[in-house]
Amino acid sequence: MNSAALYRNITLGVADAPFVKATISRYGWRVGVGRFVAGQDAATAVPALLKIQASGRGIILDLLGEFVGTEAAARGTARAIEESVRVAHAAGVEPYLSVKPTQLGLGVSSELAWELAEHVVGVVGSLGGHVCLDMENVPYVDRTLDLYERLRRAGHHHVSTVLQSYLHRTPDDLARMLALASEFSSITGLRLVKGAYREAPTDAIQDVSRVADAYRDLAYQALAGGLKLNIGTHDEGLLRELIAYAKGAKLGPEHHEVQMLFGVRPQLQERLSGQGVPVRVYVPFGADWYGYFSRRLAERPANLAFVVRGLFG
Amino acid sequence: MNSAALYRNITLGVADAPFVKATISRYGWRVGVGRFVAGQDAATAVPALLKIQASGRGIILDLLGEFVGTEAAARGTARAIEESVRVAHAAGVEPYLSVKPTQLGLGVSSELAWELAEHVVGVVGSLGGHVCLDMENVPYVDRTLDLYERLRRAGHHHVSTVLQSYLHRTPDDLARMLALASEFSSITGLRLVKGAYREAPTDAIQDVSRVADAYRDLAYQALAGGLKLNIGTHDEGLLRELIAYAKGAKLGPEHHEVQMLFGVRPQLQERLSGQGVPVRVYVPFGADWYGYFSRRLAERPANLAFVVRGLFG
């Protein structure tokens, strides 16, 4: 295990300890959760969202929360998501939503997820917005793509999804996306990410440099195939290559956009945006911020140092 | 001064000391000069040249030696260059030559340089080759561009030249190149480098990140203007951006090529070449290798460590 992976595992281990969890949960907003999480709910997130919009970057609303194990919980989450979008929209925020299908019950049943996804997609559509079905770990990839395809075939073209370059299966999934896209006249959006779940070597490339190579190949295919590529990486070298490709191919904002996380490399986001690159910021908010926040700390020692300074400084 | 610049100055200072110069000159080939210099003359460089060609990369012949202060010396250098090209060509090496105009007497008089350059260009042309007029420090920029233009207007289209992105004047020089290129039907080649002479702030951008930004802007203009861009940098991020741009714009090897130095990032050269990127290697040879070799050592501590191991290991 390299030192970065070791740091990550230790941080995630410590973050799971009850004392740490209790302390950070209590003092969270004082110790810098607000750097990565825009608010405890949509209403408190609105100032951060409007500030991003005012800077020329787009936003993606993400109500934190992952796997939901019961139908009742899924219905509750769907209502909370709908309400969040309405609150943000009423305050002047673009209704561009990201949702994890397991939040809508994909782990309970595909029919439940379909019912709730179609409802949420309908609400967002009525506000003139967009929904991105986020992608989760291996057991949900097929079901998420099926859900996505079913939404498109039902006429919901303001929906996009995500592929993960580290999965061995992704070239086939991209071929499926390209074939599907060719059936419709509206541009098909696709966010490409490297992938961040811990997957088995039988499912995923483990070597980070090979993951970047796979990303580049998939991205070129997606762009050459006429998709709108949503470049979901913080790897500056890689994203600058793709921006350069788009420039060479004279692809405008309707065919590519950089998507980065709230609070991660904010100066790079602003620099790119200032250079005319379309940038959209994935903005998480909600009460269920602990897991998301500890993953951000586990990514970079500098982020943890920031919290430690907040607690003791 | 940052630590890289400090290291560079100290190394160049030490390299100038007579004892160091005598020791390295004596043990040079044992201490690794051969990593950066292909041979003491064209004949001894041939195996290295053929090996590069066999790997799928192109070559650029460079007979080491810089400023020449007398007409006699310039004529001698021109003969040595001609002889080197003939020897290499007879051994199966592509006659692609780089020459510094001051080697041909540009520091003596423009007429002398014109006479010798036209002769060398004629010889190389008769072998079906190419000549790149290299670019030197500020006092020679105008004269080199004038010499280049005169060669083109005399019908020598197998000649290219170089611009340096750190000079404030380069956007104007590029405009001149683009205007000239538009007069001829054959593609105009242009090597773009960042620039490595010590120039005054009134002449050159001092901030390295701004030099890279200037490089990118100039490169895009050159490519958009239909030139063949010879990408003369070892900055992997930057060159990968330009390769990506070329890919996006569907520009083939007739419109772009990466040019790197012999022995500098050889694995990157091979990786790019293996990925189908046109790569050409600038290969210096000749008895006058000391200055060139000490500049390579001054670039990177790892290169110096290599020599120290050769002397004492």
XYZ file of C-alpha atoms in Angstrom, chain B residues 185-190 219 222-231 242 245-246 249-258 278:
31
model
C 1.748 26.668 -50.754
C 4.124 24.364 -48.853
C 3.492 23.998 -45.120
C 5.652 26.259 -42.957
C 7.281 24.570 -39.982
C 7.908 26.415 -36.736
C 0.975 27.320 -30.124
C 0.324 28.658 -34.951
C -1.823 25.540 -35.288
C -4.952 27.513 -36.128
C -2.903 29.395 -38.731
C -1.972 26.170 -40.533
C 1.699 26.012 -39.584
C 3.443 22.772 -38.715
C 4.113 23.210 -35.016
C 7.283 21.603 -33.745
C 6.582 21.382 -30.027
C -1.020 20.520 -27.514
C -5.555 19.984 -29.307
C -4.028 18.510 -32.464
C -8.486 19.378 -34.639
C -7.581 16.170 -36.541
C -4.117 17.508 -37.335
C -1.754 14.798 -38.546
C 2.053 14.568 -38.429
C 2.289 17.124 -41.235
C 0.995 19.742 -38.761
C 2.563 18.851 -35.437
C 5.457 16.984 -33.931
C 7.082 16.828 -30.516
C 5.152 12.081 -34.005
